[in-house]
Coordinates of C-alpha atoms in Angstrom, one line a residue:
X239 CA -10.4 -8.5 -13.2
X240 CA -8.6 -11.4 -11.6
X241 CA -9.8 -11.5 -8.2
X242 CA -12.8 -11.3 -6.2
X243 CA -13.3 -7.7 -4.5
X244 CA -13.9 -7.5 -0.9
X245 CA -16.4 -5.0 1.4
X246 CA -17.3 -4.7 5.2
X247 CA -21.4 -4.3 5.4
X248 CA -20.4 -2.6 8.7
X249 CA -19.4 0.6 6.5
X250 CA -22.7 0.7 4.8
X251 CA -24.5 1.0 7.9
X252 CA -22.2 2.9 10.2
X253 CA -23.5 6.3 10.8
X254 CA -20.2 7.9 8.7
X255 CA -21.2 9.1 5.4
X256 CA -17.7 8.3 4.0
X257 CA -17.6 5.0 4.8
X258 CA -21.1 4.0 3.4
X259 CA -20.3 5.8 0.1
X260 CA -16.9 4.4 -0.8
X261 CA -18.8 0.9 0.5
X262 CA -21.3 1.8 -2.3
X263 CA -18.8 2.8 -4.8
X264 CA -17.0 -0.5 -4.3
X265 CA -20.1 -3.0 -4.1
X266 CA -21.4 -1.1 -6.9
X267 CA -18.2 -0.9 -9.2
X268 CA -17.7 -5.0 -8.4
X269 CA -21.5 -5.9 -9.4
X270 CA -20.7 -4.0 -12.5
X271 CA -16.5 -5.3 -13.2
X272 CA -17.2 -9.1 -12.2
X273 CA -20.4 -9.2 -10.7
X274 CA -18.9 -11.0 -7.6
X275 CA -18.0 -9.5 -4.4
X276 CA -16.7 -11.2 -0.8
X277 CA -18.7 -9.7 2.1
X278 CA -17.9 -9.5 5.7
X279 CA -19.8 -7.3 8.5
X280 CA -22.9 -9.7 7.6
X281 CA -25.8 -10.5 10.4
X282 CA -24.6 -14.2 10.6
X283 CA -22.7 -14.9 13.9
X284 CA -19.7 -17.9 14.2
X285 CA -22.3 -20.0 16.4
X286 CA -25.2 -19.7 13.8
X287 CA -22.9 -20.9 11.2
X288 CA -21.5 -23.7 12.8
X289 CA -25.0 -24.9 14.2
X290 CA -26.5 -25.2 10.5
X291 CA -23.2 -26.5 10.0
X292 CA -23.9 -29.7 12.4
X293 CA -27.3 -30.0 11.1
X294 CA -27.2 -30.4 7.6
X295 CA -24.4 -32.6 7.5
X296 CA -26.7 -34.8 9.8
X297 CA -29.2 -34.3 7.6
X298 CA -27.1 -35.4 4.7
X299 CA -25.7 -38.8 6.0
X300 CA -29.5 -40.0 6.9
X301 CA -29.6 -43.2 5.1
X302 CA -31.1 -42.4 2.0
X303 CA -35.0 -43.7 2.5
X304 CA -35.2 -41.1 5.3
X305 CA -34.2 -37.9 2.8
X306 CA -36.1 -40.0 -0.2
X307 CA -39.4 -39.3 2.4
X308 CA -39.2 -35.5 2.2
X309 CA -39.1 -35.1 -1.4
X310 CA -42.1 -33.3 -2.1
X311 CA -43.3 -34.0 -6.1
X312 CA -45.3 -31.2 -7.3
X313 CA -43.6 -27.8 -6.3
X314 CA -40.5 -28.0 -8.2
X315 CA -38.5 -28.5 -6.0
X316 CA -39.3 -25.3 -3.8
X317 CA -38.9 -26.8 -0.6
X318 CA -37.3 -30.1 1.2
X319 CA -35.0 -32.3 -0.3
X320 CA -33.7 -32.7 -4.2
X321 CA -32.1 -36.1 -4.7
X322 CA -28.9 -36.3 -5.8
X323 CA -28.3 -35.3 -10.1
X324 CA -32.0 -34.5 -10.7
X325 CA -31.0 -30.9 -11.2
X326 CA -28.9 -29.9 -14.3
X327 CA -27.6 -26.7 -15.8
X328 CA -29.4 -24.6 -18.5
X329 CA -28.7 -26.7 -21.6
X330 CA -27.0 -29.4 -19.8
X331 CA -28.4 -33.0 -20.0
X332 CA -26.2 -34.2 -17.3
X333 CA -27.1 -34.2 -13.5
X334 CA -24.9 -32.2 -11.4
X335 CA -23.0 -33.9 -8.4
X336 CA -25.3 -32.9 -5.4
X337 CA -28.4 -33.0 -3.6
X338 CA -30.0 -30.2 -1.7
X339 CA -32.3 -28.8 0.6
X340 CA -34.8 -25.9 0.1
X341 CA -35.8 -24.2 3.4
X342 CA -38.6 -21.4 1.7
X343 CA -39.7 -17.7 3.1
X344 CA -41.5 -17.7 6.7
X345 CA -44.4 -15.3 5.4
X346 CA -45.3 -12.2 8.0
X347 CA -48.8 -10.3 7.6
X348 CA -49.9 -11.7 4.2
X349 CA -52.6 -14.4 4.2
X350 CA -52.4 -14.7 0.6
X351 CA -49.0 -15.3 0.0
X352 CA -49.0 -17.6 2.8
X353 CA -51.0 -19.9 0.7
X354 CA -49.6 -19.2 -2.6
X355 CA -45.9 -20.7 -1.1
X356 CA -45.3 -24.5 -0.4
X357 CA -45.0 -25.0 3.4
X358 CA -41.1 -25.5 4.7
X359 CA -40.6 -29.6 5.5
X360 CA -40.1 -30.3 8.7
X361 CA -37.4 -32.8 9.3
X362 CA -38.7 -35.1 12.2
X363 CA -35.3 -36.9 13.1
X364 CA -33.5 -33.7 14.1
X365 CA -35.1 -31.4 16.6
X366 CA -33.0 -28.5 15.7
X367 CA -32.6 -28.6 11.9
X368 CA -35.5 -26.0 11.1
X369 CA -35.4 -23.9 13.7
X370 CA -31.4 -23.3 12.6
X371 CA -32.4 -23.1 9.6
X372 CA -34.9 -20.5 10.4
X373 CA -32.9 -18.1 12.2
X374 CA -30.2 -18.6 8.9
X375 CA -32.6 -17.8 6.6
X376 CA -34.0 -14.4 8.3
X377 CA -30.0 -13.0 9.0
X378 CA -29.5 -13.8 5.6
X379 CA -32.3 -12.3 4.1
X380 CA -31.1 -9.1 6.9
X381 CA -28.2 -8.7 4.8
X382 CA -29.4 -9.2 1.7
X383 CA -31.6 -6.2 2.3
X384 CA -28.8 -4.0 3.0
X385 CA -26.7 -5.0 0.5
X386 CA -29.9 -4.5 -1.9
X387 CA -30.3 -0.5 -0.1
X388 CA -26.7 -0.1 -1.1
X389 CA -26.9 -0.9 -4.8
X390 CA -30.1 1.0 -4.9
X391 CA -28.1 4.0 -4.2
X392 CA -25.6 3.3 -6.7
X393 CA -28.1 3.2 -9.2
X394 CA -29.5 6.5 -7.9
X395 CA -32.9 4.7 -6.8
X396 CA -34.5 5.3 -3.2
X397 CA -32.3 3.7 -0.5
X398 CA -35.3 1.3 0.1
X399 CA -36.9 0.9 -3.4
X400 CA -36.5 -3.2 -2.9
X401 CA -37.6 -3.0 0.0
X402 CA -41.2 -3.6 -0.8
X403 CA -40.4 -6.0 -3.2
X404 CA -38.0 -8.2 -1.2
X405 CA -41.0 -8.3 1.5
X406 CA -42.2 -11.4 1.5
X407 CA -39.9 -12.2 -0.8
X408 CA -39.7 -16.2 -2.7
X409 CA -36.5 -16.5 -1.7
X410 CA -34.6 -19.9 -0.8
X411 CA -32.0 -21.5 1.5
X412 CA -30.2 -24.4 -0.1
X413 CA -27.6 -26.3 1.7
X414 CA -25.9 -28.3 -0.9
X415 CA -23.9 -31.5 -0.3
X416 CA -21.9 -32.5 -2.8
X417 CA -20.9 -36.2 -2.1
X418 CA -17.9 -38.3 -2.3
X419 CA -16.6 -39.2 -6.2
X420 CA -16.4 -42.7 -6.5
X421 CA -16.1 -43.2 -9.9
X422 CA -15.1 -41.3 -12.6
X423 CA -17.7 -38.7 -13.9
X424 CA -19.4 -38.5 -17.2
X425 CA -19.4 -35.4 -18.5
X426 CA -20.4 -34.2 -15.0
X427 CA -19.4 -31.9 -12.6
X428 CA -20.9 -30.7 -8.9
X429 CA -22.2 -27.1 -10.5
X430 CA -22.0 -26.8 -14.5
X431 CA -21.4 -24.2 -15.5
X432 CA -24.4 -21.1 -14.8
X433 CA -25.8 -18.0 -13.9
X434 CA -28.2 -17.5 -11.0
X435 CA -31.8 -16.6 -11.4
X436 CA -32.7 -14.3 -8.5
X437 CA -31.6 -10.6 -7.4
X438 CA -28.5 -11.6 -5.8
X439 CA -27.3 -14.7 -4.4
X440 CA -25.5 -15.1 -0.5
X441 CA -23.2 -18.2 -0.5
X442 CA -21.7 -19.5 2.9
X443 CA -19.0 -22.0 2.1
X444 CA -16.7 -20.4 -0.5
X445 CA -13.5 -21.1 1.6
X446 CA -11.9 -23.9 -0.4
X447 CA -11.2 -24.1 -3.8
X448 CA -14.3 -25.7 -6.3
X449 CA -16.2 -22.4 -7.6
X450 CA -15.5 -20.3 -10.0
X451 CA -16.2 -17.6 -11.7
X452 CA -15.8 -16.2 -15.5
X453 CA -14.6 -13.2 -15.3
X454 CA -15.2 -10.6 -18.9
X455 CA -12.2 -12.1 -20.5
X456 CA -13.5 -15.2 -20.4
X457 CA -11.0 -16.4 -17.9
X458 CA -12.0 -18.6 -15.1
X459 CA -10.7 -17.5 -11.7
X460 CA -11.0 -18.9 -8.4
X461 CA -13.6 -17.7 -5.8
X462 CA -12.4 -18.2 -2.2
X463 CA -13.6 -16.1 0.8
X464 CA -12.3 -15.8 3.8
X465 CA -13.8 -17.7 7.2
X466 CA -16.1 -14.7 7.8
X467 CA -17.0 -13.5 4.7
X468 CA -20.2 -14.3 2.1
X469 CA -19.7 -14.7 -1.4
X470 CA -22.0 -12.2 -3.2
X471 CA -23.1 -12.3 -6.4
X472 CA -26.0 -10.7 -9.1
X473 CA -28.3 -12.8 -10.4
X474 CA -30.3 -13.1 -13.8
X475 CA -33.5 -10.8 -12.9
X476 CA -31.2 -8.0 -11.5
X477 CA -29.3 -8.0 -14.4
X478 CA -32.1 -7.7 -16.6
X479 CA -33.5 -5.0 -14.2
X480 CA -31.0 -3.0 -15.2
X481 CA -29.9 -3.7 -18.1
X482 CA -26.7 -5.5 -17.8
X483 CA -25.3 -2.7 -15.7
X484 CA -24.8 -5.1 -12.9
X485 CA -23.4 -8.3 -14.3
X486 CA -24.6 -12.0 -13.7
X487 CA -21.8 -13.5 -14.0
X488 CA -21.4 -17.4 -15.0
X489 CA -20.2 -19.2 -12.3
X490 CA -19.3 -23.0 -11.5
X491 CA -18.4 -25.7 -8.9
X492 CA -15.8 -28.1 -10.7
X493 CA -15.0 -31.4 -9.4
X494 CA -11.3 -31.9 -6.9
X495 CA -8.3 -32.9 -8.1
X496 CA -8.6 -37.0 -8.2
X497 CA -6.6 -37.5 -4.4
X498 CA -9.8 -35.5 -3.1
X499 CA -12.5 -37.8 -4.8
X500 CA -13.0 -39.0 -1.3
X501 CA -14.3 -35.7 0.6
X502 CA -17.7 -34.2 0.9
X503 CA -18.3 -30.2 0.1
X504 CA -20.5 -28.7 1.6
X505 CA -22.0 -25.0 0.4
X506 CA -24.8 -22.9 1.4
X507 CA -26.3 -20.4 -1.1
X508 CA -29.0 -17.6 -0.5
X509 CA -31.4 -16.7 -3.3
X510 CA -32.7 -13.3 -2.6
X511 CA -36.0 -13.3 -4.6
X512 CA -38.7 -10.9 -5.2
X513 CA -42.3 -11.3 -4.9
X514 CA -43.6 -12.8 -7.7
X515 CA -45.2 -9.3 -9.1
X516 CA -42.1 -7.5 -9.3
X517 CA -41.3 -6.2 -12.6
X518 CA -37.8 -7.1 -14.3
X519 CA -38.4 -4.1 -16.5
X520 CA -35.4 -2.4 -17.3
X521 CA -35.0 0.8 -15.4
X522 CA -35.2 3.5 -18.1
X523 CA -32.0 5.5 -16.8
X524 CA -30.1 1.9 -17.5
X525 CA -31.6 2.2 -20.7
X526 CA -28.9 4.7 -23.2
X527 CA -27.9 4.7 -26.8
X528 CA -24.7 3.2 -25.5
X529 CA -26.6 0.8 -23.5
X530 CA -30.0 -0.2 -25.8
X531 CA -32.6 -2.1 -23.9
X532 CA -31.5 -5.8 -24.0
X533 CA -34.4 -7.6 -22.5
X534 CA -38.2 -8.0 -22.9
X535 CA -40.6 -6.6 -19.7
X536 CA -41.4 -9.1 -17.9
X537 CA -42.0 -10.2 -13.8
X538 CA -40.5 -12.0 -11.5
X539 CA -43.0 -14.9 -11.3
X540 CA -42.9 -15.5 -14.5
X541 CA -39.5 -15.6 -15.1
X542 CA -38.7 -17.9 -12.1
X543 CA -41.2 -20.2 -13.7
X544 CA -39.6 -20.1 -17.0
X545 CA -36.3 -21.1 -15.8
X546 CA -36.9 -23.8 -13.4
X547 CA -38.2 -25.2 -16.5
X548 CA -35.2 -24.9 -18.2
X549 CA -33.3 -26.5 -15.3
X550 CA -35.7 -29.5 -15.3
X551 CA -37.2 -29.0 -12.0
X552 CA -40.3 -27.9 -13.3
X553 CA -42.1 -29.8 -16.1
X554 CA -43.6 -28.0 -18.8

């Protein structure tokens, strides 16, 4: 497959049967071909986009003490800002080009995992930065849900079987700036090469060249959305769930040609996690002698844990 498939979530949820199953067919044959799909019909309007937009590129061009202040050591990571090349890819030594934000889950009716997630950093210098980010989270995490009913369906689950596990969920916001090159990079790019660790990832900001994806030949192909469209794609723990039916596919943000050096990139990805108890065992009907089991039981907690180790956020 050479290109990136595109759905409309509007089919899923319209009340005509023949729309939502061909929408199924489609997400569900894309997770499965190249494990990357471009998504309109999402929850996110022009005006929400644009305002999260304005504010992390205010946030970004802070002078540097200011971000420095809401680095929180400790939590991996989980939540504020990630300094620029302190995160690297899975066997990677070198940094990649960027610096981040996390904004984390805004937990509903559960005291205990209310204390058991770091509390999202507020940013004091802009008065609309979280509640922006806020709102982005919770439409994101909306269509994440729906995408999530869909491929239930396609792997003859309940419609709603991650519902209860998405609940809550330790999922993550992370607008990513990727600065200005201003000298030649060793070794280095802005994404190395990787696959994602969550259920499935939601990335605003796919509309230029920069990421791209491996597709089964081993060929890397562009990713480019439209305007209005999310990139989609499976990550690591749904992959395992069942058992490299849906594909997490390697992906990567490579540096512009050299007259671009001097431009900023910004990108937005979702990480649509599961509660931390959530078992990554692999669904026994994904399990067949053409398909043997391919990964060890495990949950979700753990394996987040694991990997953020791996990625040097988390020390062992």
């Amino acid at each position: 497959m050479n290109a990136i498939p595109s759905v409309n979530l509007e089919d899923f949820i319209s009340d005509n049967p023949e729309r939502k199953s061909k929408f199924i067919q489609d997400i569900g044959g894309a997770f499965e071909n190249i494990g990357f799909v471009a998504l309109s019909g999402h929850f996110l309007s022009d005006e929400l986009v644009q305002q999260l937009y304005d504010e992390i590129k205010k946030f970004f061009a802070l002078p540097q003490s200011s971000k420095d202040s809401y680095e929180i050591q400790g939590i991996g990571g989980q939540r504020g800002y990630t300094s620029f090349g302190k995160e690297h890819a899975k066997g990677k030594k070198e940094g990649d080009l960027k610096e981040f934000w996390h904004f984390g889950q805004y937990v509903e009716d559960n005291p205990k995992l209310a204390q058991e997630y770091p509390a999202n950093v507020m940013v004091n210098e802009l008065s609309d930065f979280n509640s922006v980010g806020e709102e982005t989270y919770k439409m994101l995490e909306k269509t994440a849900k729906y995408v999530l009913r869909a491929l239930a369906l396609h792997l003859d689950l309940e419609e709603t079987y991650f519902d209860e596990w998405i609940k809550n969920g330790n999922s993550i916001l992370r607008p990513i700036h990727y600065p200005p090159i201003t000298k030649e990079p060793q070794n280095a790019v802005r994404a190395a090469a990787h696959g994602d660790i969550n259920l499935i990832t939601l990335l605003m900001g796919a509309h230029g060249k920069g990421l791209q994806v491996k597709n089964h030949e081993g060929e890397w192909i562009d990713a480019i959305a439209q305007p209005d469209q999310l990139m989609i794609n499976v990550g690591d723990m749904l992959s395992r769930l069942t058992n490299n039916q849906l594909k997490s596919t390697i992906h990567q943000v490579v540096n512009p040609p050299k007259e671009l050096w001097g431009t900023s990139r910004y990108s937005i990805p979702f990480f649509m996690h599961p509660v931390s108890e959530m078992p990554l065992n692999c669904l026994e009907h994904c399990v067949t002698n053409e398909n043997p089991k391919q990964f060890e039981d495990i949950a979700a907690g753990e394996y987040l844990n694991e990997r953020l180790i791996e990625l040097g956020l988390v020390k062992k």
